[in-house]
C-alpha cells in the first residue's frame, strides 16, 4: 500500500462553530448538526466530551456517519489533565485526540516546562494523544517562550493555530525572524486549527471567492505543518479543524446572515485544506 493511501487528511468541523446553527424552526439538535456536518463532506468533529447520559447516543451518531471525534480540554495543572483523561477513557466511543488549551498563562520558564512534560507523560500513560494548542491566554500565549518549550521538549505534540500569534504580535507583515520561529513550531505539528487573522482581528472573513490577502501566509504555514507531520508519520489521519467562532468572536455585519457566512466559510477552509494536502500528494507522487 502506498504512503499516500496510508496518510489521510481528516477535515473536522469545530462544534463551537455550530453554535446557534439552525433554521426558522430554531437551532438544530445535536443529531441534526452531526448529520449536516457529514453530508457536507467533513470527516470528523472537534468538540467536547459528552456527559455520561449522552455518551452512548453520541457514539451511535458518530459511528453512523463514520466521523472521527476529537475533544477539547482546559486544564490549569497536571491534576486537571489527569482527571480529564480518566473521564475521556470512560467514554465508550473512539476519541482520536485531546486538544489542550493549558490555562496557565502566567506559568513560565522551568515551571511551564515541567507542567508540559507532565501532561505529555500522562498522555503517553493513558495512550490517548494530548496536543498542546498554540493559543493566547494560555501557557503558550507567547511565541518566543513556546519555541523555548519545544526546544526543551522536542517530542511535545502541538495543535497549531497561528492566528493567535499573528494577532498578539500585530503581524501585518511576517518578518523573517518570526518565520523562523513559526517554522520551528511547525516541526511538531499534530493538528491544525484553521482560522485567519489579519493582525488586528483574531478571525477575518474570506472573500466571496475564498481568497484573502493573508491567505498566502496561513496556507504556507498549514502546508508546512502538513509536510512536517507526513515526514514523521508513515500512516494515520491528520486533523485539520475548521474553527470559526460565533459572535462576539466573529465580527458581525447586521446586513448579512452571519450564521450562513460562518458555514460557507467553513466549507471554503475545508476546500483549502484539501487542496494543500492534494498538492503534497502530487509532489510525493512525482518524487517516487
Coordinates of C-alpha atoms in Angstrom, one line a residue:
X1 CA 0.0 0.0 0.0
X2 CA 1.4 3.4 -0.9
X3 CA 2.2 6.1 1.6
X4 CA -0.4 8.3 0.0
X5 CA -3.1 5.9 0.9
X6 CA -1.9 5.4 4.4
X7 CA -1.7 9.1 5.1
X8 CA -5.1 10.7 5.1
X9 CA -6.5 14.2 5.8
X10 CA -9.2 14.4 8.4
X11 CA -11.2 17.6 7.9
X12 CA -13.1 18.3 11.1
X13 CA -15.8 20.8 11.9
X14 CA -15.5 22.6 15.2
X15 CA -18.5 22.0 17.4
X16 CA -18.1 25.6 18.6
X17 CA -18.6 26.8 15.0
X18 CA -22.0 25.1 15.0
X19 CA -23.2 27.3 17.9
X20 CA -26.6 28.8 17.1
X21 CA -26.8 27.0 13.7
X22 CA -30.4 26.2 12.7
X23 CA -33.3 27.3 10.6
X24 CA -36.7 29.0 11.0
X25 CA -37.7 26.2 13.5
X26 CA -34.8 27.0 15.8
X27 CA -31.3 25.7 16.5
X28 CA -30.6 22.3 15.2
X29 CA -30.4 19.4 17.6
X30 CA -27.0 17.7 18.2
X31 CA -28.1 14.8 15.9
X32 CA -29.1 17.2 13.1
X33 CA -25.8 19.1 13.4
X34 CA -23.8 15.9 13.2
X35 CA -25.8 14.7 10.2
X36 CA -25.3 18.0 8.3
X37 CA -21.6 18.0 9.0
X38 CA -21.3 14.6 7.5
X39 CA -23.5 15.5 4.5
X40 CA -21.2 18.5 3.7
X41 CA -18.1 16.4 3.4
X42 CA -16.4 16.8 6.8
X43 CA -14.8 13.6 8.1
X44 CA -14.8 14.5 11.8
X45 CA -15.9 16.8 14.6
X46 CA -13.8 18.6 17.1
X47 CA -16.0 19.1 20.2
X48 CA -16.4 18.3 23.8
X49 CA -16.6 15.2 25.9
X50 CA -20.3 14.3 26.1
X51 CA -21.9 14.0 29.6
X52 CA -22.3 10.4 30.7
X53 CA -26.1 10.4 30.0
X54 CA -25.4 11.3 26.3
X55 CA -22.3 9.3 25.7
X56 CA -23.9 6.3 24.1
X57 CA -26.1 8.4 21.8
X58 CA -23.1 10.4 20.7
X59 CA -21.1 7.2 20.0
X60 CA -24.0 6.0 17.9
X61 CA -24.3 9.2 15.9
X62 CA -20.6 9.4 15.2
X63 CA -20.4 5.7 14.1
X64 CA -23.5 6.1 11.9
X65 CA -21.8 8.9 9.9
X66 CA -18.3 7.4 10.1
X67 CA -16.9 10.6 11.7
X68 CA -13.8 10.9 13.8
X69 CA -14.1 12.7 17.2
X70 CA -11.5 14.9 18.9
X71 CA -12.3 16.8 22.1
X72 CA -11.0 19.9 23.9
X73 CA -9.7 20.2 27.4
X74 CA -8.8 23.2 29.5
X75 CA -6.5 22.1 32.3
X76 CA -4.9 24.6 34.6
X77 CA -2.5 22.0 36.1
X78 CA -1.4 18.3 35.8
X79 CA -4.1 17.2 38.2
X80 CA -6.8 18.7 36.0
X81 CA -5.3 16.9 33.0
X82 CA -5.2 13.6 34.7
X83 CA -8.8 13.9 35.9
X84 CA -9.9 14.8 32.4
X85 CA -8.0 11.8 30.9
X86 CA -9.8 9.5 33.3
X87 CA -13.2 10.8 32.2
X88 CA -12.2 10.6 28.5
X89 CA -11.1 6.9 28.9
X90 CA -14.6 6.2 30.3
X91 CA -16.2 7.4 27.1
X92 CA -17.5 4.4 25.1
X93 CA -16.7 5.8 21.7
X94 CA -13.4 6.4 19.9
X95 CA -11.6 9.7 20.7
X96 CA -8.8 10.5 18.2
X97 CA -7.1 13.1 20.3
X98 CA -7.5 15.7 23.1
X99 CA -6.7 19.3 22.2
X100 CA -5.5 21.0 25.4
X101 CA -5.6 24.7 26.0
X102 CA -3.4 24.8 29.1
X103 CA -5.0 27.6 31.1
X104 CA -1.8 28.7 32.9
X105 CA -0.7 31.9 31.1
X106 CA 1.5 33.1 34.0
X107 CA 3.3 29.8 34.3
X108 CA 6.7 30.3 32.6
X109 CA 10.2 29.0 32.5
X110 CA 11.1 25.8 34.3
X111 CA 7.7 25.5 35.9
X112 CA 6.0 25.6 32.5
X113 CA 8.4 23.1 31.0
X114 CA 7.7 20.8 34.0
X115 CA 4.0 21.1 33.6
X116 CA 4.0 20.5 29.8
X117 CA 6.3 17.5 30.3
X118 CA 4.0 16.0 32.9
X119 CA 1.0 16.5 30.6
X120 CA 2.9 14.7 27.9
X121 CA 3.7 11.9 30.3
X122 CA 0.1 11.5 31.3
X123 CA -0.9 11.3 27.7
X124 CA 1.6 8.5 27.0
X125 CA 0.4 6.6 30.1
X126 CA -3.2 6.9 29.0
X127 CA -2.4 6.0 25.4
X128 CA -4.5 8.9 24.3
X129 CA -2.8 11.8 22.4
X130 CA -2.9 15.1 24.1
X131 CA -1.9 18.0 21.9
X132 CA -1.0 21.4 23.4
X133 CA -2.5 24.3 21.4
X134 CA -0.7 27.4 20.5
X135 CA -3.2 29.8 21.9
X136 CA -3.3 33.2 23.5
X137 CA -4.3 33.4 27.2
X138 CA -2.7 30.0 27.8
X139 CA 0.7 28.6 28.7
X140 CA 1.7 29.0 25.0
X141 CA 0.5 32.6 24.6
X142 CA 3.9 33.9 23.8
X143 CA 5.7 32.8 20.5
X144 CA 9.2 33.1 21.9
X145 CA 8.6 31.2 25.1
X146 CA 6.7 28.5 23.2
X147 CA 9.7 28.0 21.0
X148 CA 11.8 27.7 24.1
X149 CA 9.4 25.0 25.4
X150 CA 9.6 22.8 22.3
X151 CA 13.4 23.1 22.2
X152 CA 13.4 21.6 25.7
X153 CA 10.6 19.2 24.8
X154 CA 11.2 18.1 21.2
X155 CA 8.5 15.4 21.4
X156 CA 5.7 17.7 22.7
X157 CA 2.9 17.4 20.1
X158 CA 1.2 20.7 19.1
X159 CA -2.0 21.9 17.7
X160 CA -1.0 24.8 15.5
X161 CA -3.2 27.9 15.5
X162 CA -1.0 30.8 14.4
X163 CA -4.0 33.3 14.3
X164 CA -3.2 33.9 18.0
X165 CA 0.4 34.9 17.4
X166 CA -0.4 37.0 14.3
X167 CA -3.0 38.9 16.4
X168 CA -0.9 39.4 19.6
X169 CA 2.1 40.3 17.6
X170 CA 0.1 42.7 15.3
X171 CA 1.8 41.0 12.4
X172 CA 0.6 42.9 9.4
X173 CA 3.7 41.5 7.7
X174 CA 5.5 38.4 8.9
X175 CA 9.2 39.2 9.4
X176 CA 11.9 36.7 8.6
X177 CA 12.7 36.4 12.3
X178 CA 9.1 35.5 13.1
X179 CA 9.0 33.0 10.2
X180 CA 12.0 31.1 11.7
X181 CA 10.1 30.7 15.0
X182 CA 6.9 29.7 13.2
X183 CA 8.8 27.0 11.3
X184 CA 10.3 25.6 14.5
X185 CA 6.9 25.1 16.0
X186 CA 5.6 23.6 12.8
X187 CA 8.1 20.8 13.1
X188 CA 5.9 19.5 16.0
X189 CA 2.5 19.9 14.3
X190 CA 0.0 17.1 15.0
X191 CA -3.1 19.1 14.2
X192 CA -4.1 22.5 12.7
X193 CA -6.9 24.8 13.6
X194 CA -7.9 26.7 10.5
X195 CA -8.6 30.4 11.1
X196 CA -7.1 33.6 9.5
X197 CA -6.1 36.7 11.5
X198 CA -5.0 40.0 9.9
X199 CA -3.0 41.1 12.9
X200 CA -5.9 43.3 14.2
X201 CA -8.8 40.8 14.4
X202 CA -8.5 37.2 15.5
X203 CA -10.9 36.0 12.8
X204 CA -11.4 37.6 9.4
X205 CA -13.7 36.6 6.6
X206 CA -12.5 35.1 3.4
X207 CA -13.6 36.9 0.2
X208 CA -16.5 35.6 -1.8
X209 CA -14.1 33.6 -4.0
X210 CA -12.4 32.1 -0.9
X211 CA -9.4 34.3 -1.0
X212 CA -7.9 36.8 1.4
X213 CA -4.7 39.0 1.4
X214 CA -3.4 37.0 4.4
X215 CA -4.3 33.6 3.0
X216 CA -0.9 33.0 1.4
X217 CA 0.7 33.3 4.9
X218 CA -1.6 30.9 6.5
X219 CA -1.7 28.4 3.6
X220 CA 2.1 28.4 3.7
X221 CA 2.1 27.5 7.4
X222 CA -0.7 25.0 7.1
X223 CA 1.0 23.2 4.3
X224 CA 4.4 23.3 6.1
X225 CA 2.7 21.7 9.1
X226 CA 1.1 19.0 7.0
X227 CA 4.5 18.2 5.4
X228 CA 6.2 18.0 8.8
X229 CA 3.5 15.6 10.0
X230 CA 3.8 13.5 6.9
X231 CA 7.6 13.3 7.3
X232 CA 7.2 12.0 10.9
X233 CA 4.3 9.6 10.3
X234 CA 4.2 6.8 7.7
X235 CA 0.4 6.4 8.3
X236 CA -2.6 7.8 10.1
X237 CA -5.0 10.7 9.8
X238 CA -4.0 14.3 10.0
X239 CA -6.7 16.5 11.6
X240 CA -7.4 20.0 10.1
X241 CA -10.2 21.7 12.2
X242 CA -12.3 24.4 10.5
X243 CA -12.7 26.6 13.6
X244 CA -14.7 29.8 13.1
X245 CA -16.2 31.2 16.3
X246 CA -19.6 32.8 16.5
X247 CA -20.2 36.4 17.7
X248 CA -18.7 38.1 19.6
X249 CA -15.6 36.1 18.4
X250 CA -16.7 36.8 14.8
X251 CA -17.2 40.4 13.6
X252 CA -20.9 41.0 12.9
X253 CA -22.4 42.8 10.0
X254 CA -26.1 43.3 10.7
X255 CA -26.8 43.4 6.9
X256 CA -25.7 39.8 6.4
X257 CA -26.6 36.4 7.7
X258 CA -23.6 35.7 10.0
X259 CA -24.5 32.0 10.5
X260 CA -24.8 31.3 6.8
X261 CA -21.4 33.0 6.2
X262 CA -19.8 31.0 9.0
X263 CA -21.0 27.8 7.5
X264 CA -19.9 28.8 4.0
X265 CA -16.5 29.9 5.2
X266 CA -16.0 26.6 7.0
X267 CA -16.6 24.9 3.7
X268 CA -14.1 27.2 2.0
X269 CA -11.5 26.5 4.6
X270 CA -12.1 22.7 4.2
X271 CA -11.5 23.1 0.4
X272 CA -8.3 25.0 1.0
X273 CA -7.1 22.3 3.4
X274 CA -7.9 19.5 0.8
X275 CA -6.1 21.5 -1.9
X276 CA -3.0 21.9 0.2
X277 CA -3.0 18.2 1.1
X278 CA -3.5 17.2 -2.6
X279 CA -0.6 19.4 -3.7
X280 CA 1.6 17.4 -1.3
X281 CA 0.2 14.1 -2.7
X282 CA 1.2 15.2 -6.1
X283 CA 4.7 16.2 -5.1
X284 CA 5.2 12.8 -3.4
X285 CA 3.8 11.0 -6.5
X286 CA 6.3 12.8 -8.7
X287 CA 9.3 12.1 -6.5
X288 CA 8.7 8.3 -6.3

